[in-house]
Amino acid sequence: MTSEEKLWFGLGGSVSMTHRARLLLALSLALGAAGILQPDTRLAALLLSTSLGLLAYMLIAAYLVSVKASVISGLRVEREVPEPLVEGREAVIRLRVVNESLLALDNTVIRDNPPSLFGAGKPPSTVALIPARGGVEIAYVVRPVLGRHEWGPVYVESLDPLGLFRARQRLGSATQVTVQPRVPALPRRRVAAALVYQPGGVAGTRRRGVGVEFLELREYQPGDDMRLIEWKTYARTRRLAVKVFEQEGLIRLVAVLDEQPTMFRGMPGATPVEQGARLVAGLVAYSAPRGDIVRVAVIPATGRRTYYTGWLRGRRALVHAERILAERTRWPRSTSPRPLGESVERYRGLLRLALRGQSAIILVTDLGLSTEEARLFAERFHRVARSYGVPVLVIVPRPGPVRDPYWGLEALETLSAQERVVQALRGAGVPVIHAEPGAALRELARVVEYARLVGAWPRLGS
């Protein structure tokens, strides 16, 4: 069942004149001046009385709007946001404005302020009558975008019947919302004939070892564990035989999403960073339920800190992966690449997250679309990681499909720059996958299952 979060807001605002009121005030002053200068007494009196009448009406209108302002300051606003928010999945937002005073508010505009990337177009607004001891509700649809976003305050304004004065209040402060990545379609389980699914979801391999699944009997050899002797077979054949069990094939993965500023280029919903987040979530969803042990790391577009989870498995791993991808993804103000070499220096810290000879690093990045950065990556990080016994596989996520001509042209430019980076990495012996999330997941599944069966990672990039 979808839970909902209610956000309560505070107060603030002012009363101001509209452009129409300024024109009317200027007209009133002009009539007054004309009346003073008019030699005809009867016409002068008419002009002065008209001027005073307009001024009196403006004072009354200003007083009425100031009363409205005091009523607006006591409004209670509730916003219901479905939870969890998932990128690309439309969500219905409900905004309630409750008036607990004894005065109704007519000619009132209510405008919400969702994140600009959510594709709501113009800020959702409505003109309504807010009854005394009652309220109104507006609902609108947004299409969330991956990451952490700021939901602005609610604006409420009310005018007098002629629209001369405006009471405008900003209710509440900005609030934060997070949007999880969408998990792509998972590849089919490969090499299923060689796998035995044990209780708890651990996938076994046909490698001999200590485990819980019986594999076969073989002749006893000196040095075998006496506890594994099958005495029933000895009683029947007078020959010693020992039990061979299937060894559990556990994989350790460090899935890293490097949110290079250049990965945010393109139309929201089809940017490489969103494609990369889907890929990381899909990899965790594929491996963790099988008993593999994974951890997820995020290198934000700004700042120098790397965020990561602990070693996790099962459903818990996917929950933590989705959370860290949602909370640590922030859209930068600029998509200019990082300074040359900065990313490679940050990658060195990833070696502390991996276990030598026991885990592999899956790095999702475009290296700032720089071939020079790709060369530094091969020399300063990939070579060091191999000496540590930590295989590294780089995935450069392709932009998603777009129909808009403007965004389509930018996607083609990004794709061309990615191809140059991929060629530079491959030329330096770095293994690279350049594909959309579905195809990249299928390729990763082949690598993971190879490591599961053989008991060692393939010599990637050799």
XYZ file of C-alpha atoms in Angstrom:
462
model
C 0.000 0.000 0.000
C 1.318 3.426 -0.918
C 2.016 5.553 2.115
C 1.668 9.306 2.023
C 3.651 12.067 3.659
C 1.886 15.140 4.976
C 3.961 18.325 4.977
C 2.844 21.167 7.238
C 3.939 24.731 6.632
C 4.246 28.046 8.497
C 3.490 31.701 7.685
C 4.729 34.855 5.937
C 3.629 37.463 3.371
C 2.566 41.118 2.656
C -0.025 43.409 1.044
C 0.923 45.296 -2.115
C -0.630 47.528 -4.742
C -1.257 46.216 -8.211
C -0.476 48.057 -11.437
C -4.167 48.838 -11.752
C -4.150 50.515 -8.328
C -1.195 52.713 -9.285
C -3.026 53.888 -12.390
C -6.173 54.614 -10.379
C -4.144 56.514 -7.765
C -2.504 58.594 -10.469
C -5.939 59.311 -11.967
C -7.309 60.345 -8.598
C -4.404 62.718 -7.935
C -4.732 64.175 -11.425
C -8.452 64.828 -10.873
C -7.709 66.440 -7.527
C -5.070 68.706 -9.050
C -7.405 69.634 -11.882
C -10.154 70.491 -9.405
C -7.853 72.756 -7.447
C -6.758 74.577 -10.563
C -10.248 74.714 -12.107
C -11.731 78.280 -11.975
C -15.268 76.971 -12.444
C -16.491 76.286 -8.920
C -19.122 73.731 -9.895
C -16.723 71.702 -12.101
C -13.969 72.002 -9.484
C -16.251 70.539 -6.825
C -17.136 67.635 -9.135
C -13.499 66.886 -9.845
C -12.495 67.084 -6.180
C -15.392 64.903 -5.036
C -14.543 62.310 -7.692
C -10.913 62.332 -6.605
C -11.821 61.950 -2.943
C -14.298 59.175 -3.791
C -11.626 57.201 -5.620
C -9.191 57.663 -2.756
C -11.845 56.590 -0.238
C -12.586 53.441 -2.255
C -8.905 52.628 -2.444
C -8.585 53.003 1.329
C -11.568 50.706 1.897
C -10.161 48.157 -0.590
C -6.777 48.297 1.107
C -8.398 47.688 4.499
C -10.410 44.716 3.183
C -7.300 43.184 1.628
C -5.360 43.698 4.857
C -8.105 41.704 6.624
C -7.691 39.014 3.971
C -3.960 39.015 4.641
C -4.554 38.287 8.306
C -6.892 35.426 7.355
C -4.378 34.028 4.860
C -1.677 34.084 7.515
C -3.775 31.631 9.522
C -4.331 29.165 6.674
C -3.110 25.609 7.093
C -1.574 23.905 4.092
C -1.154 20.150 3.675
C 0.668 18.534 0.776
C 0.404 14.788 0.236
C 3.270 13.240 -1.700
C 3.022 9.518 -2.576
C 5.887 7.460 -1.229
C 8.167 6.220 -2.580
C 8.622 8.475 -5.590
C 10.080 6.550 -8.539
C 11.543 8.281 -11.573
C 9.334 8.315 -14.635
C 6.316 7.018 -12.735
C 3.569 9.651 -12.638
C 2.553 10.708 -9.141
C -0.596 12.543 -8.088
C 0.114 15.385 -5.655
C -2.759 16.633 -3.505
C -2.632 20.086 -1.954
C -5.187 21.094 0.698
C -5.678 24.643 1.985
C -7.756 24.788 5.176
C -9.355 27.983 6.498
C -10.201 27.752 10.191
C -11.298 31.395 10.539
C -14.850 32.826 10.401
C -14.158 34.821 7.214
C -14.267 33.385 3.697
C -11.653 34.226 1.099
C -12.942 34.977 -2.387
C -10.935 35.581 -5.561
C -8.001 33.624 -4.101
C -5.160 32.145 -6.146
C -3.389 29.032 -4.806
C -0.117 28.076 -6.470
C 2.176 25.178 -5.601
C 5.888 25.105 -6.416
C 7.143 21.608 -7.366
C 10.742 21.015 -8.542
C 11.268 22.438 -12.012
C 12.626 19.121 -13.359
C 9.379 17.303 -12.557
C 7.795 18.385 -15.814
C 4.765 20.091 -14.302
C 5.086 22.949 -16.840
C 3.639 26.101 -15.326
C 3.364 26.011 -11.536
C 0.048 24.279 -10.748
C -2.451 26.894 -9.582
C -6.163 27.487 -9.241
C -8.537 30.367 -8.406
C -10.965 29.360 -5.717
C -13.263 30.488 -2.925
C -11.968 29.261 0.418
C -15.030 29.029 2.681
C -15.015 29.898 6.355
C -14.391 26.862 8.534
C -13.618 24.890 5.395
C -11.032 24.363 2.727
C -10.222 23.532 -0.889
C -8.127 20.826 -2.505
C -6.228 20.812 -5.763
C -4.576 17.790 -7.382
C -2.015 17.672 -10.148
C 0.299 15.136 -11.748
C 4.104 15.260 -11.850
C 6.679 12.977 -13.439
C 9.531 12.695 -10.911
C 13.195 12.786 -11.899
C 15.942 10.837 -10.140
C 17.672 12.362 -7.142
C 17.143 14.780 -4.302
C 15.015 17.822 -5.070
C 13.585 20.838 -3.315
C 9.839 21.444 -3.175
C 9.231 25.152 -2.768
C 6.656 26.881 -0.522
C 2.994 27.347 -1.426
C 1.888 30.808 -2.575
C -1.599 32.074 -1.706
C -2.810 35.472 -2.852
C -6.182 37.216 -2.770
C -7.377 40.476 -4.360
C -10.209 42.941 -3.858
C -13.110 42.882 -6.409
C -11.412 45.463 -8.679
C -7.962 43.932 -8.325
C -6.354 47.021 -6.816
C -4.569 45.397 -3.862
C -3.041 41.977 -3.426
C -2.546 40.062 -0.192
C 0.194 37.582 -0.931
C 1.495 35.005 1.496
C 4.204 32.391 1.184
C 3.193 29.479 3.344
C 6.024 27.358 4.630
C 9.629 26.735 3.738
C 11.279 24.517 1.156
C 11.098 20.778 1.733
C 13.254 17.968 0.387
C 11.997 14.969 -1.573
C 13.950 12.021 -2.973
C 13.209 10.010 -6.098
C 14.429 6.439 -6.532
C 15.777 5.045 -9.811
C 13.635 2.772 -11.941
C 14.871 -0.817 -12.017
C 15.112 -2.040 -15.635
C 14.016 -5.454 -16.826
C 16.412 -8.023 -15.376
C 18.198 -10.538 -17.614
C 17.211 -14.180 -17.439
C 19.216 -16.383 -15.109
C 22.065 -17.747 -17.135
C 23.668 -21.210 -16.947
C 20.647 -22.399 -14.991
C 21.505 -26.072 -15.555
C 24.687 -25.688 -13.514
C 23.038 -23.950 -10.579
C 21.265 -25.367 -7.557
C 19.139 -22.848 -5.667
C 19.582 -23.453 -1.977
C 17.310 -22.300 0.849
C 17.654 -18.560 1.374
C 18.320 -17.816 -2.265
C 22.036 -18.670 -2.380
C 23.088 -19.914 -5.806
C 25.394 -22.909 -5.782
C 28.062 -23.852 -8.313
C 29.439 -27.162 -9.533
C 32.733 -26.474 -7.792
C 33.649 -28.991 -5.117
C 34.005 -27.646 -1.626
C 32.241 -27.281 1.699
C 28.578 -26.463 1.364
C 25.092 -27.730 2.106
C 24.163 -29.407 -1.191
C 25.366 -32.988 -1.794
C 27.060 -33.318 -5.191
C 28.567 -36.836 -5.495
C 30.621 -39.631 -3.915
C 34.266 -40.272 -4.712
C 36.918 -42.660 -3.542
C 38.631 -41.850 -0.267
C 42.110 -40.341 -0.558
C 44.655 -39.854 2.233
C 44.113 -36.510 3.889
C 40.338 -36.412 3.363
C 38.191 -35.397 6.320
C 37.142 -38.555 8.143
C 33.789 -36.937 8.958
C 32.860 -37.004 5.276
C 33.186 -40.792 4.898
C 29.962 -42.444 3.716
C 29.798 -45.494 6.007
C 26.741 -46.972 4.332
C 28.669 -47.260 1.090
C 31.592 -48.852 2.959
C 29.264 -51.415 4.552
C 27.918 -52.322 1.120
C 31.113 -52.282 -0.975
C 33.899 -52.512 1.628
C 35.490 -49.500 -0.041
C 35.905 -46.098 1.566
C 34.109 -43.233 -0.138
C 33.665 -39.620 0.914
C 30.844 -37.184 0.251
C 31.477 -34.218 -2.010
C 29.354 -31.143 -1.423
C 28.605 -28.266 -3.719
C 30.398 -25.069 -2.814
C 28.360 -21.907 -2.516
C 29.197 -19.501 -5.318
C 29.107 -16.070 -3.710
C 30.101 -12.993 -5.679
C 31.299 -9.730 -4.152
C 30.609 -6.599 -6.168
C 31.260 -2.901 -5.600
C 28.885 -0.981 -7.880
C 29.975 2.647 -8.212
C 28.034 5.463 -9.853
C 30.368 8.351 -10.626
C 28.046 11.294 -11.169
C 30.307 13.293 -13.424
C 28.684 16.680 -14.162
C 28.817 15.794 -17.857
C 26.519 12.821 -17.193
C 23.696 15.249 -16.409
C 23.644 16.599 -19.950
C 20.519 15.989 -21.976
C 16.791 15.797 -21.438
C 15.712 14.812 -17.911
C 14.622 11.199 -17.986
C 17.176 10.219 -20.645
C 20.474 11.554 -19.265
C 23.461 9.208 -18.824
C 23.383 9.639 -15.033
C 19.816 8.351 -14.884
C 20.728 5.467 -17.187
C 23.659 4.693 -14.895
C 21.518 4.748 -11.745
C 19.065 2.317 -13.352
C 21.944 0.046 -14.255
C 23.343 0.030 -10.703
C 19.889 -0.670 -9.242
C 19.350 -3.441 -11.800
C 22.710 -5.055 -11.011
C 21.881 -5.120 -7.301
C 18.395 -6.479 -8.038
C 19.951 -9.252 -10.139
C 22.810 -10.296 -7.847
C 21.691 -9.634 -4.271
C 18.683 -12.042 -4.183
C 21.002 -14.849 -5.329
C 23.100 -14.504 -2.189
C 25.806 -12.313 -3.717
C 27.298 -9.660 -1.464
C 27.227 -6.153 -2.897
C 27.903 -2.613 -1.853
C 26.949 0.574 -3.697
C 28.958 3.788 -3.831
C 27.997 7.210 -5.204
C 30.501 9.912 -6.143
C 28.398 13.126 -6.282
C 28.791 15.748 -8.979
C 29.915 18.289 -6.380
C 31.908 17.940 -3.191
C 34.782 15.599 -2.431
C 33.034 12.955 -0.328
C 32.119 9.487 -1.598
C 29.010 7.866 -0.118
C 28.685 4.098 0.099
C 26.759 1.305 1.789
C 28.124 -1.641 3.732
C 28.318 -5.172 2.384
C 24.727 -6.314 1.922
C 22.736 -9.115 0.340
C 19.124 -9.978 -0.411
C 16.229 -7.535 -0.437
C 17.989 -5.298 2.043
C 20.751 -4.583 -0.477
C 18.291 -3.263 -3.070
C 16.515 -1.081 -0.503
C 19.797 0.512 0.572
C 20.967 0.879 -3.031
C 17.796 2.698 -4.076
C 18.027 4.928 -1.012
C 21.624 6.025 -1.537
C 21.070 6.624 -5.265
C 18.037 8.789 -4.476
C 19.481 10.740 -1.572
C 22.970 11.424 -2.926
C 22.065 12.392 -6.491
C 21.844 16.164 -6.801
C 21.570 17.937 -10.132
C 24.483 20.382 -10.493
C 24.153 23.965 -11.665
C 26.825 23.402 -14.310
C 27.610 20.365 -16.464
C 31.237 21.345 -17.011
C 33.624 18.430 -16.349
C 35.760 18.171 -13.237
C 39.377 19.346 -13.417
C 41.651 16.877 -15.186
C 42.842 14.115 -12.863
C 40.483 14.906 -9.983
C 38.167 11.975 -10.693
C 41.042 9.511 -10.992
C 42.355 10.575 -7.591
C 38.925 9.985 -6.101
C 38.767 6.510 -7.642
C 41.770 5.454 -5.571
C 39.574 5.513 -2.492
C 37.402 2.824 -4.085
C 40.166 0.279 -3.565
C 39.551 0.522 0.178
C 35.927 -0.522 -0.403
C 36.895 -3.687 -2.304
C 38.553 -6.840 -0.992
C 41.760 -7.841 -2.702
C 41.281 -10.852 -4.939
C 37.707 -11.371 -3.721
C 35.611 -8.614 -5.276
C 35.289 -6.612 -8.466
C 34.529 -2.934 -9.046
C 31.821 -2.020 -11.553
C 32.400 1.669 -12.297
C 29.659 3.595 -14.113
C 31.096 6.823 -15.531
C 31.832 8.779 -18.693
C 35.139 10.177 -17.344
C 33.977 13.688 -18.111
C 33.904 12.829 -21.838
C 37.672 13.412 -21.868
C 40.089 11.107 -23.686
C 42.915 12.572 -21.599
C 41.037 11.583 -18.442
C 40.646 8.082 -19.924
C 44.419 7.837 -20.393
C 45.049 8.930 -16.791
C 42.441 6.423 -15.611
C 44.253 3.556 -17.321
C 47.669 4.598 -16.018
C 46.920 5.737 -12.476
C 43.955 3.624 -11.405
C 43.248 0.599 -13.577
C 46.851 -0.586 -13.508
C 47.029 -0.119 -9.719
C 43.723 -1.961 -9.197
C 44.994 -4.947 -11.211
C 48.157 -5.074 -9.123
C 45.916 -5.238 -6.044
C 43.984 -8.147 -7.564
C 40.801 -6.080 -7.950
C 39.200 -6.394 -11.408
C 37.608 -3.171 -12.702
C 34.932 -3.003 -15.373
C 33.934 0.414 -16.724
C 30.409 1.019 -18.016
C 29.685 4.135 -20.052
C 25.870 4.486 -20.109
C 24.402 5.621 -23.394
C 21.814 8.450 -23.321
C 18.203 7.327 -23.415
C 16.020 7.757 -26.508
C 14.464 11.200 -27.030
C 12.047 12.550 -29.620
C 12.597 16.254 -29.180
C 14.897 17.543 -31.984
C 16.875 19.854 -29.694
C 17.560 17.218 -27.038
C 18.121 14.623 -29.753
C 20.956 16.685 -31.222
C 22.584 17.045 -27.814
C 22.228 13.291 -27.233
C 24.046 12.624 -30.518
C 26.880 14.935 -29.479
C 27.137 13.176 -26.103
C 27.114 9.783 -27.794
C 29.929 10.816 -30.141
C 32.050 12.049 -27.213
C 31.366 8.815 -25.323
C 32.577 6.762 -28.295
C 35.913 8.584 -28.237
C 36.313 7.878 -24.508
C 35.409 4.204 -24.981
C 37.961 3.802 -27.763
C 40.644 5.440 -25.609
C 39.900 3.079 -22.713
C 39.884 -0.022 -24.886
C 43.112 1.062 -26.523
C 44.681 1.187 -23.044
C 43.420 -2.312 -22.181
C 40.544 -1.245 -19.938
C 37.391 -3.411 -20.267
C 34.416 -1.247 -21.207
C 30.714 -1.774 -21.805
C 29.027 1.008 -23.757
C 25.303 0.304 -23.833
C 21.901 1.156 -22.422
C 20.997 -0.426 -19.043
C 19.272 -3.545 -20.409
C 22.124 -4.578 -22.706
C 24.751 -3.678 -20.087
C 22.957 -5.848 -17.518
C 22.956 -8.822 -19.863
C 26.690 -8.454 -20.410
C 27.301 -8.081 -16.673
C 25.250 -11.211 -16.023
C 27.616 -13.192 -18.241
C 30.638 -11.888 -16.347
C 29.074 -12.555 -12.940
C 27.984 -16.082 -13.805
C 31.417 -16.890 -15.206
C 32.980 -15.812 -11.926
C 30.391 -17.815 -10.000
C 31.096 -21.044 -11.883
C 34.858 -20.789 -12.189
C 35.488 -19.282 -8.783
C 37.576 -16.409 -10.136
C 36.972 -13.275 -12.134
C 37.897 -13.351 -15.803
C 41.036 -11.430 -16.722
C 39.162 -8.296 -17.667
C 41.026 -6.016 -19.972
C 43.957 -8.367 -20.530
